[in-house]
mmCIF file of C-alpha atoms in Angstrom:
data_model
loop_
_atom_site.group_PDB
_atom_site.id
_atom_site.type_symbol
_atom_site.label_atom_id
_atom_site.label_comp_id
_atom_site.label_asym_id
_atom_site.label_seq_id
_atom_site.Cartn_x
_atom_site.Cartn_y
_atom_site.Cartn_z
ATOM 1 C CA UNK J 1 -15.610 45.778 -16.908
ATOM 2 C CA UNK J 2 -13.952 44.669 -13.710
ATOM 3 C CA UNK J 3 -12.848 47.452 -11.424
ATOM 4 C CA UNK J 4 -9.642 47.347 -9.459
ATOM 5 C CA UNK J 5 -9.903 47.651 -5.705
ATOM 6 C CA UNK J 6 -7.592 49.689 -3.516
ATOM 7 C CA UNK J 7 -6.166 47.721 -0.639
ATOM 8 C CA UNK J 8 -4.280 49.100 2.326
ATOM 9 C CA UNK J 9 -2.520 46.899 4.786
ATOM 10 C CA UNK J 10 0.812 46.547 6.484
ATOM 11 C CA UNK J 11 3.414 44.075 5.262
ATOM 12 C CA UNK J 12 6.258 43.377 7.652
ATOM 13 C CA UNK J 13 5.514 46.628 9.421
ATOM 14 C CA UNK J 14 5.429 48.795 6.295
ATOM 15 C CA UNK J 15 2.188 50.374 5.115
ATOM 16 C CA UNK J 16 1.257 49.229 1.627
ATOM 17 C CA UNK J 17 -1.433 50.701 -0.601
ATOM 18 C CA UNK J 18 -2.145 49.369 -4.066
ATOM 19 C CA UNK J 19 -4.863 48.995 -6.670
ATOM 20 C CA UNK J 20 -5.364 45.306 -7.388
ATOM 21 C CA UNK J 21 -7.689 43.170 -9.418
ATOM 22 C CA UNK J 22 -10.091 41.454 -7.008
ATOM 23 C CA UNK J 23 -8.915 38.043 -8.213
ATOM 24 C CA UNK J 24 -5.301 38.735 -7.183
ATOM 25 C CA UNK J 25 -4.261 36.185 -4.575
ATOM 26 C CA UNK J 26 -2.419 37.426 -1.513
ATOM 27 C CA UNK J 27 0.577 35.244 -2.413
ATOM 28 C CA UNK J 28 0.657 36.704 -5.921
ATOM 29 C CA UNK J 29 0.532 40.214 -4.515
ATOM 30 C CA UNK J 30 3.374 39.495 -2.091
ATOM 31 C CA UNK J 31 5.594 37.830 -4.680
ATOM 32 C CA UNK J 32 4.872 39.737 -7.891
ATOM 33 C CA UNK J 33 3.790 43.177 -6.698
ATOM 34 C CA UNK J 34 6.066 43.522 -3.666
ATOM 35 C CA UNK J 35 8.882 41.192 -4.736
ATOM 36 C CA UNK J 36 8.726 39.259 -1.481
ATOM 37 C CA UNK J 37 9.559 35.889 -2.994
ATOM 38 C CA UNK J 38 10.338 34.155 0.285
ATOM 39 C CA UNK J 39 6.691 33.093 0.401
ATOM 40 C CA UNK J 40 6.472 30.136 -1.968
ATOM 41 C CA UNK J 41 3.767 28.641 -4.163
ATOM 42 C CA UNK J 42 3.970 24.875 -3.934
ATOM 43 C CA UNK J 43 0.822 22.893 -4.618
ATOM 44 C CA UNK J 44 -1.506 25.812 -5.410
ATOM 45 C CA UNK J 45 -4.343 23.629 -4.035
ATOM 46 C CA UNK J 46 -4.230 24.771 -0.384
ATOM 47 C CA UNK J 47 -2.533 21.636 0.898
ATOM 48 C CA UNK J 48 1.235 22.100 1.034
ATOM 49 C CA UNK J 49 1.670 25.157 3.256
ATOM 50 C CA UNK J 50 4.691 26.604 1.406
ATOM 51 C CA UNK J 51 2.729 29.884 1.193
ATOM 52 C CA UNK J 52 1.983 30.296 4.905
ATOM 53 C CA UNK J 53 2.172 33.878 6.186
ATOM 54 C CA UNK J 54 0.768 35.559 9.277
ATOM 55 C CA UNK J 55 -2.396 37.642 9.142
ATOM 56 C CA UNK J 56 -2.733 39.643 12.343
ATOM 57 C CA UNK J 57 -0.380 37.097 13.930
ATOM 58 C CA UNK J 58 -2.217 33.935 12.889
ATOM 59 C CA UNK J 59 -0.889 31.562 10.238
ATOM 60 C CA UNK J 60 -2.901 31.412 7.007
ATOM 61 C CA UNK J 61 -2.349 30.069 3.509
ATOM 62 C CA UNK J 62 -1.719 33.081 1.287
ATOM 63 C CA UNK J 63 -2.547 31.053 -1.853
ATOM 64 C CA UNK J 64 -6.100 30.626 -0.561
ATOM 65 C CA UNK J 65 -6.833 34.266 0.187
ATOM 66 C CA UNK J 66 -7.491 37.245 -2.004
ATOM 67 C CA UNK J 67 -5.255 40.245 -1.435
ATOM 68 C CA UNK J 68 -8.394 42.331 -0.884
ATOM 69 C CA UNK J 69 -9.336 40.096 2.060
ATOM 70 C CA UNK J 70 -6.216 41.285 3.888
ATOM 71 C CA UNK J 71 -7.367 44.910 3.687
ATOM 72 C CA UNK J 72 -6.785 46.722 6.964
ATOM 73 C CA UNK J 73 -4.809 43.887 8.505
ATOM 74 C CA UNK J 74 -1.155 43.154 9.255
ATOM 75 C CA UNK J 75 0.671 40.640 7.070
ATOM 76 C CA UNK J 76 4.000 39.154 8.125
ATOM 77 C CA UNK J 77 6.106 37.104 5.711
ATOM 78 C CA UNK J 78 9.314 35.180 6.257
ATOM 79 C CA UNK J 79 11.210 38.350 5.250
ATOM 80 C CA UNK J 80 9.682 40.129 8.230
ATOM 81 C CA UNK J 81 10.706 37.536 10.771
ATOM 82 C CA UNK J 82 14.492 37.942 10.991
ATOM 83 C CA UNK J 83 17.494 39.048 8.975
ATOM 84 C CA UNK J 84 20.511 37.025 7.782
ATOM 85 C CA UNK J 85 22.527 38.772 10.488
ATOM 86 C CA UNK J 86 19.940 38.320 13.213
ATOM 87 C CA UNK J 87 17.822 35.238 12.628
ATOM 88 C CA UNK J 88 14.523 34.756 14.455
ATOM 89 C CA UNK J 89 14.917 32.023 17.125
ATOM 90 C CA UNK J 90 12.812 29.647 15.006
ATOM 91 C CA UNK J 91 14.970 30.306 11.942
ATOM 92 C CA UNK J 92 18.084 29.715 14.047
ATOM 93 C CA UNK J 93 16.613 26.453 15.338
ATOM 94 C CA UNK J 94 15.979 25.221 11.764
ATOM 95 C CA UNK J 95 19.584 26.131 10.943
ATOM 96 C CA UNK J 96 21.070 24.413 13.982
ATOM 97 C CA UNK J 97 18.941 21.264 13.685
ATOM 98 C CA UNK J 98 19.277 20.978 9.903
ATOM 99 C CA UNK J 99 15.508 21.274 9.602
ATOM 100 C CA UNK J 100 15.611 21.511 5.834
ATOM 101 C CA UNK J 101 16.829 19.624 2.818
ATOM 102 C CA UNK J 102 15.910 21.395 -0.436
ATOM 103 C CA UNK J 103 14.471 24.326 1.521
ATOM 104 C CA UNK J 104 11.371 24.904 -0.582
ATOM 105 C CA UNK J 105 8.896 24.223 2.239
ATOM 106 C CA UNK J 106 10.997 26.005 4.866
ATOM 107 C CA UNK J 107 9.444 29.501 4.817
ATOM 108 C CA UNK J 108 5.975 28.041 5.297
ATOM 109 C CA UNK J 109 7.202 25.591 7.913
ATOM 110 C CA UNK J 110 8.813 28.404 9.908
ATOM 111 C CA UNK J 111 5.821 30.758 9.677
ATOM 112 C CA UNK J 112 3.511 27.939 10.754
ATOM 113 C CA UNK J 113 5.891 26.923 13.555
ATOM 114 C CA UNK J 114 6.177 30.468 14.937
ATOM 115 C CA UNK J 115 2.392 30.734 15.207
ATOM 116 C CA UNK J 116 2.302 27.337 16.926
ATOM 117 C CA UNK J 117 5.099 28.157 19.378
ATOM 118 C CA UNK J 118 3.417 31.410 20.409
ATOM 119 C CA UNK J 119 0.619 29.292 21.866
ATOM 120 C CA UNK J 120 2.696 26.345 23.004
ATOM 121 C CA UNK J 121 6.176 27.134 24.366
ATOM 122 C CA UNK J 122 7.116 23.533 25.217
ATOM 123 C CA UNK J 123 5.420 21.235 22.711
ATOM 124 C CA UNK J 124 5.764 17.480 22.504
ATOM 125 C CA UNK J 125 6.882 15.943 19.186
ATOM 126 C CA UNK J 126 3.345 14.600 18.757
ATOM 127 C CA UNK J 127 1.850 18.076 19.150
ATOM 128 C CA UNK J 128 4.321 19.442 16.586
ATOM 129 C CA UNK J 129 3.421 16.710 14.096
ATOM 130 C CA UNK J 130 -0.308 17.351 14.564
ATOM 131 C CA UNK J 131 0.169 21.078 14.020
ATOM 132 C CA UNK J 132 2.248 20.538 10.879
ATOM 133 C CA UNK J 133 -0.690 18.767 9.217
ATOM 134 C CA UNK J 134 -0.953 21.732 6.841
ATOM 135 C CA UNK J 135 2.732 21.809 5.834
ATOM 136 C CA UNK J 136 4.190 19.247 3.464
ATOM 137 C CA UNK J 137 7.921 18.544 3.002
ATOM 138 C CA UNK J 138 8.393 16.499 -0.164
ATOM 139 C CA UNK J 139 11.980 15.719 0.799
ATOM 140 C CA UNK J 140 10.178 14.006 3.730
ATOM 141 C CA UNK J 141 12.621 15.587 6.149
ATOM 142 C CA UNK J 142 10.087 15.681 8.949
ATOM 143 C CA UNK J 143 12.283 14.249 11.684
ATOM 144 C CA UNK J 144 14.630 17.233 11.769
ATOM 145 C CA UNK J 145 11.799 19.681 11.136
ATOM 146 C CA UNK J 146 10.021 18.432 14.258
ATOM 147 C CA UNK J 147 13.272 18.673 16.234
ATOM 148 C CA UNK J 148 13.743 22.221 14.916
ATOM 149 C CA UNK J 149 10.238 23.307 15.937
ATOM 150 C CA UNK J 150 10.705 21.857 19.426
ATOM 151 C CA UNK J 151 14.018 23.674 19.839
ATOM 152 C CA UNK J 152 12.674 26.871 18.276
ATOM 153 C CA UNK J 153 9.659 26.933 20.572
ATOM 154 C CA UNK J 154 11.910 26.628 23.632
ATOM 155 C CA UNK J 155 14.214 29.332 22.289
ATOM 156 C CA UNK J 156 11.271 31.665 21.614
ATOM 157 C CA UNK J 157 10.028 31.168 25.168
ATOM 158 C CA UNK J 158 13.438 32.241 26.527
ATOM 159 C CA UNK J 159 13.907 35.162 24.128
ATOM 160 C CA UNK S 1 -9.189 32.498 -11.948
ATOM 161 C CA UNK S 2 -11.846 34.279 -13.979
ATOM 162 C CA UNK S 3 -12.294 37.952 -13.183
ATOM 163 C CA UNK S 4 -15.064 39.127 -10.852
ATOM 164 C CA UNK S 5 -16.126 42.254 -9.033
ATOM 165 C CA UNK S 6 -15.607 42.396 -5.293
ATOM 166 C CA UNK S 7 -17.831 43.910 -2.612
ATOM 167 C CA UNK S 8 -17.427 44.098 1.134
ATOM 168 C CA UNK S 9 -20.804 45.136 2.546
ATOM 169 C CA UNK S 10 -21.053 46.785 5.966
ATOM 170 C CA UNK S 11 -24.532 45.472 6.762
ATOM 171 C CA UNK S 12 -26.605 42.389 6.120
ATOM 172 C CA UNK S 13 -29.111 44.537 4.223
ATOM 173 C CA UNK S 14 -26.353 45.769 1.940
ATOM 174 C CA UNK S 15 -25.195 42.175 1.360
ATOM 175 C CA UNK S 16 -28.733 41.139 0.464
ATOM 176 C CA UNK S 17 -29.111 44.074 -1.923
ATOM 177 C CA UNK S 18 -25.860 43.124 -3.668
ATOM 178 C CA UNK S 19 -27.005 39.521 -4.063
ATOM 179 C CA UNK S 20 -30.383 40.608 -5.394
ATOM 180 C CA UNK S 21 -28.800 43.023 -7.876
ATOM 181 C CA UNK S 22 -26.312 40.425 -9.150
ATOM 182 C CA UNK S 23 -27.913 37.023 -9.761
ATOM 183 C CA UNK S 24 -24.522 35.469 -10.568
ATOM 184 C CA UNK S 25 -22.897 36.746 -7.361
ATOM 185 C CA UNK S 26 -21.536 34.392 -4.712
ATOM 186 C CA UNK S 27 -21.046 34.925 -0.994
ATOM 187 C CA UNK S 28 -17.483 34.697 0.305
ATOM 188 C CA UNK S 29 -17.081 33.548 3.910
ATOM 189 C CA UNK S 30 -13.705 32.039 4.858
ATOM 190 C CA UNK S 31 -13.050 31.055 1.247
ATOM 191 C CA UNK S 32 -11.438 27.723 2.083
ATOM 192 C CA UNK S 33 -13.542 25.945 -0.529
ATOM 193 C CA UNK S 34 -14.652 28.806 -2.767
ATOM 194 C CA UNK S 35 -11.197 30.220 -3.526
ATOM 195 C CA UNK S 36 -9.686 26.848 -4.556
ATOM 196 C CA UNK S 37 -12.820 26.334 -6.670
ATOM 197 C CA UNK S 38 -12.315 29.711 -8.361
ATOM 198 C CA UNK S 39 -8.624 28.967 -8.907
ATOM 199 C CA UNK S 40 -9.545 25.793 -10.752
ATOM 200 C CA UNK S 41 -12.080 27.747 -12.831
ATOM 201 C CA UNK S 42 -14.853 25.462 -11.626
ATOM 202 C CA UNK S 43 -16.966 28.514 -10.821
ATOM 203 C CA UNK S 44 -17.241 31.903 -12.506
ATOM 204 C CA UNK S 45 -19.322 34.239 -10.350
ATOM 205 C CA UNK S 46 -19.827 37.771 -11.662
ATOM 206 C CA UNK S 47 -19.291 39.192 -8.177
ATOM 207 C CA UNK S 48 -18.029 38.110 -4.768
ATOM 208 C CA UNK S 49 -19.816 39.493 -1.727
ATOM 209 C CA UNK S 50 -17.348 39.213 1.156
ATOM 210 C CA UNK S 51 -19.010 38.725 4.547
ATOM 211 C CA UNK S 52 -15.707 39.530 6.278
ATOM 212 C CA UNK S 53 -16.841 43.068 7.009
ATOM 213 C CA UNK S 54 -19.777 42.004 9.199
ATOM 214 C CA UNK S 55 -18.407 41.392 12.708
ATOM 215 C CA UNK S 56 -21.948 40.802 14.022
ATOM 216 C CA UNK S 57 -21.963 37.497 12.148
ATOM 217 C CA UNK S 58 -19.054 36.141 14.231
ATOM 218 C CA UNK S 59 -19.203 35.165 17.856
ATOM 219 C CA UNK S 60 -20.237 32.528 20.343
ATOM 220 C CA UNK S 61 -22.996 32.695 22.932
ATOM 221 C CA UNK S 62 -23.687 29.941 25.451
ATOM 222 C CA UNK S 63 -26.835 30.120 27.531
ATOM 223 C CA UNK S 64 -30.513 29.132 27.708
ATOM 224 C CA UNK S 65 -29.525 25.516 27.084
ATOM 225 C CA UNK S 66 -27.961 26.393 23.741
ATOM 226 C CA UNK S 67 -24.664 27.067 22.059
ATOM 227 C CA UNK S 68 -25.156 29.748 19.408
ATOM 228 C CA UNK S 69 -22.385 30.209 16.882
ATOM 229 C CA UNK S 70 -22.324 33.080 14.398
ATOM 230 C CA UNK S 71 -21.944 32.102 10.760
ATOM 231 C CA UNK S 72 -18.548 33.790 10.328
ATOM 232 C CA UNK S 73 -17.005 32.175 13.409
ATOM 233 C CA UNK S 74 -13.870 30.261 12.412
ATOM 234 C CA UNK S 75 -13.243 26.618 13.207
ATOM 235 C CA UNK S 76 -10.236 27.621 15.351
ATOM 236 C CA UNK S 77 -12.405 29.974 17.413
ATOM 237 C CA UNK S 78 -14.953 27.223 18.065
ATOM 238 C CA UNK S 79 -12.234 24.675 18.821
ATOM 239 C CA UNK S 80 -10.506 26.935 21.363
ATOM 240 C CA UNK S 81 -13.586 28.502 22.944
ATOM 241 C CA UNK S 82 -13.582 27.706 26.664
ATOM 242 C CA UNK S 83 -17.374 28.075 26.671
ATOM 243 C CA UNK S 84 -17.919 25.595 23.830
ATOM 244 C CA UNK S 85 -15.397 23.159 25.319
ATOM 245 C CA UNK S 86 -17.304 23.240 28.609
ATOM 246 C CA UNK S 87 -20.857 23.096 27.241
ATOM 247 C CA UNK S 88 -20.431 21.007 24.099
ATOM 248 C CA UNK S 89 -16.938 19.463 23.993
ATOM 249 C CA UNK S 90 -17.835 17.149 21.103
ATOM 250 C CA UNK S 91 -18.460 20.171 18.873
ATOM 251 C CA UNK S 92 -15.156 21.802 19.870
ATOM 252 C CA UNK S 93 -13.390 18.519 19.089
ATOM 253 C CA UNK S 94 -15.149 18.310 15.723
ATOM 254 C CA UNK S 95 -13.969 21.826 14.855
ATOM 255 C CA UNK S 96 -10.411 20.984 15.954
ATOM 256 C CA UNK S 97 -10.358 18.085 13.489
ATOM 257 C CA UNK S 98 -11.269 20.068 10.373
ATOM 258 C CA UNK S 99 -8.521 20.408 7.748
ATOM 259 C CA UNK S 100 -5.312 21.855 9.179
ATOM 260 C CA UNK S 101 -4.515 24.813 11.469
ATOM 261 C CA UNK S 102 -4.332 27.338 8.642
ATOM 262 C CA UNK S 103 -7.676 26.193 7.234
ATOM 263 C CA UNK S 104 -9.198 26.400 10.717
ATOM 264 C CA UNK S 105 -7.978 29.997 11.040
ATOM 265 C CA UNK S 106 -10.030 31.043 7.992
ATOM 266 C CA UNK S 107 -12.814 28.509 7.449
ATOM 267 C CA UNK S 108 -16.205 29.272 9.005
ATOM 268 C CA UNK S 109 -19.207 27.283 10.201
ATOM 269 C CA UNK S 110 -21.592 29.241 7.968
ATOM 270 C CA UNK S 111 -19.432 28.641 4.919
ATOM 271 C CA UNK S 112 -19.070 24.969 5.705
ATOM 272 C CA UNK S 113 -22.764 24.222 6.085
ATOM 273 C CA UNK S 114 -23.787 26.437 3.149
ATOM 274 C CA UNK S 115 -21.335 24.581 0.923
ATOM 275 C CA UNK S 116 -22.662 21.246 2.239
ATOM 276 C CA UNK S 117 -19.713 19.150 1.124
ATOM 277 C CA UNK S 118 -20.761 15.505 1.556
ATOM 278 C CA UNK S 119 -17.538 14.798 3.494
ATOM 279 C CA UNK S 120 -17.480 17.935 5.675
ATOM 280 C CA UNK S 121 -17.567 17.562 9.460
ATOM 281 C CA UNK S 122 -20.025 20.266 10.522
ATOM 282 C CA UNK S 123 -23.086 18.746 8.788
ATOM 283 C CA UNK S 124 -22.739 15.719 11.095
ATOM 284 C CA UNK S 125 -22.681 17.978 14.150
ATOM 285 C CA UNK S 126 -25.575 20.114 12.940
ATOM 286 C CA UNK S 127 -27.815 17.131 12.175
ATOM 287 C CA UNK S 128 -26.554 14.984 15.076
ATOM 288 C CA UNK S 129 -27.393 17.693 17.593
ATOM 289 C CA UNK S 130 -30.670 18.660 15.920
ATOM 290 C CA UNK S 131 -29.459 22.237 15.529
ATOM 291 C CA UNK S 132 -31.370 25.131 14.004
ATOM 292 C CA UNK S 133 -29.905 27.192 11.167
ATOM 293 C CA UNK S 134 -30.889 30.845 11.491
ATOM 294 C CA UNK S 135 -30.821 32.828 8.253
ATOM 295 C CA UNK S 136 -31.615 36.422 7.358
ATOM 296 C CA UNK S 137 -35.255 35.429 6.845
ATOM 297 C CA UNK S 138 -36.165 32.264 8.790
ATOM 298 C CA UNK S 139 -35.099 29.367 10.968
ATOM 299 C CA UNK S 140 -34.421 25.988 9.340
ATOM 300 C CA UNK S 141 -34.319 22.729 11.304
ATOM 301 C CA UNK S 142 -31.160 20.691 10.658
ATOM 302 C CA UNK S 143 -33.169 17.753 9.310
ATOM 303 C CA UNK S 144 -34.529 20.024 6.559
ATOM 304 C CA UNK S 145 -31.356 21.987 5.839
ATOM 305 C CA UNK S 146 -29.141 19.505 3.973
ATOM 306 C CA UNK S 147 -31.004 18.326 0.889
ATOM 307 C CA UNK S 148 -28.320 16.572 -1.168
ATOM 308 C CA UNK S 149 -24.734 16.627 -2.380
ATOM 309 C CA UNK S 150 -23.656 20.302 -2.126
ATOM 310 C CA UNK S 151 -27.368 21.115 -1.849
ATOM 311 C CA UNK S 152 -29.179 22.912 0.969
ATOM 312 C CA UNK S 153 -32.605 24.408 1.620
ATOM 313 C CA UNK S 154 -31.126 27.910 1.256
ATOM 314 C CA UNK S 155 -32.905 30.046 -1.314
ATOM 315 C CA UNK S 156 -31.028 32.277 -3.772
ATOM 316 C CA UNK S 157 -29.637 35.227 -1.815
ATOM 317 C CA UNK S 158 -30.403 33.716 1.598
ATOM 318 C CA UNK S 159 -27.639 34.277 4.146
ATOM 319 C CA UNK S 160 -26.890 32.040 7.137
ATOM 320 C CA UNK S 161 -26.508 34.176 10.268
ATOM 321 C CA UNK S 162 -26.145 31.694 13.090
ATOM 322 C CA UNK S 163 -26.385 28.050 14.083
ATOM 323 C CA UNK S 164 -28.130 27.220 17.356
ATOM 324 C CA UNK S 165 -27.127 23.928 18.968
ATOM 325 C CA UNK S 166 -29.202 22.573 21.862
ATOM 326 C CA UNK S 167 -26.846 21.331 24.589
ATOM 327 C CA UNK S 168 -27.256 17.547 24.889
ATOM 328 C CA UNK S 169 -26.727 15.287 27.916
ATOM 329 C CA UNK S 170 -23.843 13.620 26.117
ATOM 330 C CA UNK S 171 -22.328 13.751 22.640
ATOM 331 C CA UNK S 172 -19.362 12.415 20.712
ATOM 332 C CA UNK S 173 -17.904 12.612 17.227
ATOM 333 C CA UNK S 174 -15.538 10.176 15.565
ATOM 334 C CA UNK S 175 -14.275 10.188 12.012
ATOM 335 C CA UNK S 176 -11.946 8.219 9.818
ATOM 336 C CA UNK S 177 -10.136 11.088 8.105
ATOM 337 C CA UNK S 178 -8.720 11.004 4.634
ATOM 338 C CA UNK S 179 -5.025 11.157 5.489
ATOM 339 C CA UNK S 180 -4.334 13.916 2.956
ATOM 340 C CA UNK S 181 -7.337 16.232 3.170
ATOM 341 C CA UNK S 182 -8.702 15.398 6.654
ATOM 342 C CA UNK S 183 -12.178 15.254 5.142
ATOM 343 C CA UNK S 184 -14.228 12.390 6.592
ATOM 344 C CA UNK S 185 -14.106 9.089 4.722
ATOM 345 C CA UNK S 186 -16.818 8.370 7.280
ATOM 346 C CA UNK S 187 -17.690 10.454 10.329
ATOM 347 C CA UNK S 188 -20.417 9.851 12.899
ATOM 348 C CA UNK S 189 -21.870 12.301 15.408
ATOM 349 C CA UNK S 190 -23.897 10.789 18.257
ATOM 350 C CA UNK S 191 -25.912 12.858 20.753
ATOM 351 C CA UNK S 192 -28.125 11.811 23.654
ATOM 352 C CA UNK S 193 -30.718 14.330 24.800
ATOM 353 C CA UNK S 194 -34.035 14.316 26.633
ATOM 354 C CA UNK S 195 -35.829 13.722 23.347
ATOM 355 C CA UNK S 196 -33.758 10.632 22.490
ATOM 356 C CA UNK S 197 -30.574 9.745 20.667
ATOM 357 C CA UNK S 198 -29.557 11.105 17.266
ATOM 358 C CA UNK S 199 -26.927 9.545 15.003
ATOM 359 C CA UNK S 200 -25.722 11.531 11.980
ATOM 360 C CA UNK S 201 -23.253 10.284 9.368
ATOM 361 C CA UNK S 202 -21.088 12.381 7.064
ATOM 362 C CA UNK S 203 -18.606 11.359 4.370
ATOM 363 C CA UNK S 204 -20.230 8.020 3.639
ATOM 364 C CA UNK S 205 -23.184 9.044 1.468
ATOM 365 C CA UNK S 206 -24.092 11.803 -0.978
ATOM 366 C CA UNK S 207 -25.202 13.960 1.949
ATOM 367 C CA UNK S 208 -25.340 13.753 5.743
ATOM 368 C CA UNK S 209 -27.906 11.190 6.916
ATOM 369 C CA UNK S 210 -29.325 9.710 10.135
ATOM 370 C CA UNK S 211 -29.359 6.026 11.089
ATOM 371 C CA UNK S 212 -32.751 5.288 12.735
ATOM 372 C CA UNK S 213 -31.792 1.700 13.682
ATOM 373 C CA UNK S 214 -28.799 2.948 15.646
ATOM 374 C CA UNK S 215 -30.853 5.718 17.237
ATOM 375 C CA UNK S 216 -33.435 3.189 18.468
ATOM 376 C CA UNK S 217 -30.780 0.820 19.789
ATOM 377 C CA UNK S 218 -28.908 3.621 21.571
ATOM 378 C CA UNK S 219 -32.100 5.068 23.036
ATOM 379 C CA UNK S 220 -32.675 1.650 24.637
ATOM 380 C CA UNK S 221 -29.052 1.302 25.789
ATOM 381 C CA UNK S 222 -26.467 4.035 25.273
ATOM 382 C CA UNK S 223 -23.441 1.755 24.909
ATOM 383 C CA UNK S 224 -21.148 0.832 21.996
ATOM 384 C CA UNK S 225 -22.327 -2.787 22.356
ATOM 385 C CA UNK S 226 -25.925 -1.763 21.641
ATOM 386 C CA UNK S 227 -25.108 -0.958 18.003
ATOM 387 C CA UNK S 228 -22.587 -3.742 17.374
ATOM 388 C CA UNK S 229 -25.174 -5.801 15.480
ATOM 389 C CA UNK S 230 -26.690 -2.915 13.487
ATOM 390 C CA UNK S 231 -25.666 -3.311 9.849
ATOM 391 C CA UNK S 232 -25.553 -0.231 7.635
ATOM 392 C CA UNK S 233 -26.808 -0.753 4.080
ATOM 393 C CA UNK S 234 -24.041 -0.015 1.562
ATOM 394 C CA UNK S 235 -26.424 0.420 -1.381
ATOM 395 C CA UNK S 236 -26.658 4.209 -1.211
ATOM 396 C CA UNK S 237 -23.114 4.902 0.011
ATOM 397 C CA UNK S 238 -20.192 6.397 -1.920
ATOM 398 C CA UNK S 239 -17.469 4.488 -3.701
ATOM 399 C CA UNK S 240 -14.340 6.365 -4.748
ATOM 400 C CA UNK S 241 -10.593 5.814 -4.888
ATOM 401 C CA UNK S 242 -10.376 6.120 -1.102
ATOM 402 C CA UNK S 243 -12.980 3.545 -0.060
ATOM 403 C CA UNK S 244 -15.708 1.292 -1.420
ATOM 404 C CA UNK S 245 -19.322 1.608 -0.304
ATOM 405 C CA UNK S 246 -19.036 -1.677 1.631
ATOM 406 C CA UNK S 247 -15.948 -0.399 3.470
ATOM 407 C CA UNK S 248 -17.697 2.863 4.280
ATOM 408 C CA UNK S 249 -20.718 0.948 5.619
ATOM 409 C CA UNK S 250 -18.381 -0.932 7.921
ATOM 410 C CA UNK S 251 -16.612 2.282 8.952
ATOM 411 C CA UNK S 252 -19.923 3.884 9.933
ATOM 412 C CA UNK S 253 -20.431 1.156 12.530
ATOM 413 C CA UNK S 254 -16.894 1.490 13.857
ATOM 414 C CA UNK S 255 -17.038 5.287 14.021
ATOM 415 C CA UNK S 256 -20.489 5.211 15.667
ATOM 416 C CA UNK S 257 -19.186 2.928 18.405
ATOM 417 C CA UNK S 258 -16.190 5.223 18.946
ATOM 418 C CA UNK S 259 -18.473 8.268 19.060
ATOM 419 C CA UNK S 260 -20.618 6.600 21.745
ATOM 420 C CA UNK S 261 -17.499 5.722 23.734
ATOM 421 C CA UNK S 262 -16.330 9.333 23.412
ATOM 422 C CA UNK S 263 -19.747 10.596 24.554
ATOM 423 C CA UNK S 264 -19.651 8.337 27.623
ATOM 424 C CA UNK S 265 -16.186 9.617 28.545
ATOM 425 C CA UNK S 266 -17.043 13.307 28.208
#
């Protein structure tokens, strides 16, 4: 008999407490228990980065973490970054630079990019491309994504 | 994923007790290999014992001619540590080249070496530097730690606490990464210390291995030219869809020369 485990952590600033099966992935918890479907499941093999969220401010792949491992920590998803009325500077930069085609990879790209820009306010295109190793765009729209991350990083530094 | 029970011990003794009480339990460190393995149902442990609640297992200490890294220290922490970059830049660079940023934020040195993936980066650094693996019950020399493909000298229930790296005079690491996974198709760690030169290869064979001919040549002359004529035998190397054994044998020579060049520049 497998016992459920009670987890308590904050999601986008709201305290969350729930009993989960230990095998519940963080991405599953976010999407199916909390209805936060902005975090996507792409490859499910830890490679594509569509599921990237922040854990205590650092980007992680939520498909490769158990929900119980986030206990006591702060999770931020794409829903916690900005609102349609007031986009986060990185979201605005993706909008302005057309940094998306189908949009499936975009939440993960933006969450990864925000973490990157917090440590590097004026990155070179090469640095952006190296950082985005863990995010795959199968439309192959990398050129505009890199331009978006450069612009977003500069905008975040000014904000 | 098959169901399992989850435990987050607050002490090493508690972790050991949990492992002893549950023979089918597995330790969970960063989970960057174990969780994908569970998702594919390639493993079905009865219990997971999460080491994430033991802050004493994470941390970096530099002193007494050594770099000591706690088992639960992430790759990103090692890569960005000013102390490691100053004392042992080749190891910081190795950590910076593992996987991708998100993997480096979770993956740990203890998890990496305990898993002993034949294409992982850390085994090359551990063996190349002649490090010592400190567990909850003993110290294991690097040369005795990795015993085969995904095989180590660790006993059932034994927990890696720390890896102690002696600081060399010079060291370098070079790898030819798989473009998708960033695992090493072939990676070579070279270190020159008072006791001589060590050359450790990952990715090319079933487990990390040393190249005595290169070590002898580099002890005589620590230059890339010194190993240009050393041929690596392809007989025991891996062939897969990424590279043949003969290609890997060639890559070992190229990566070793680059590692020496990197060591001379550091």
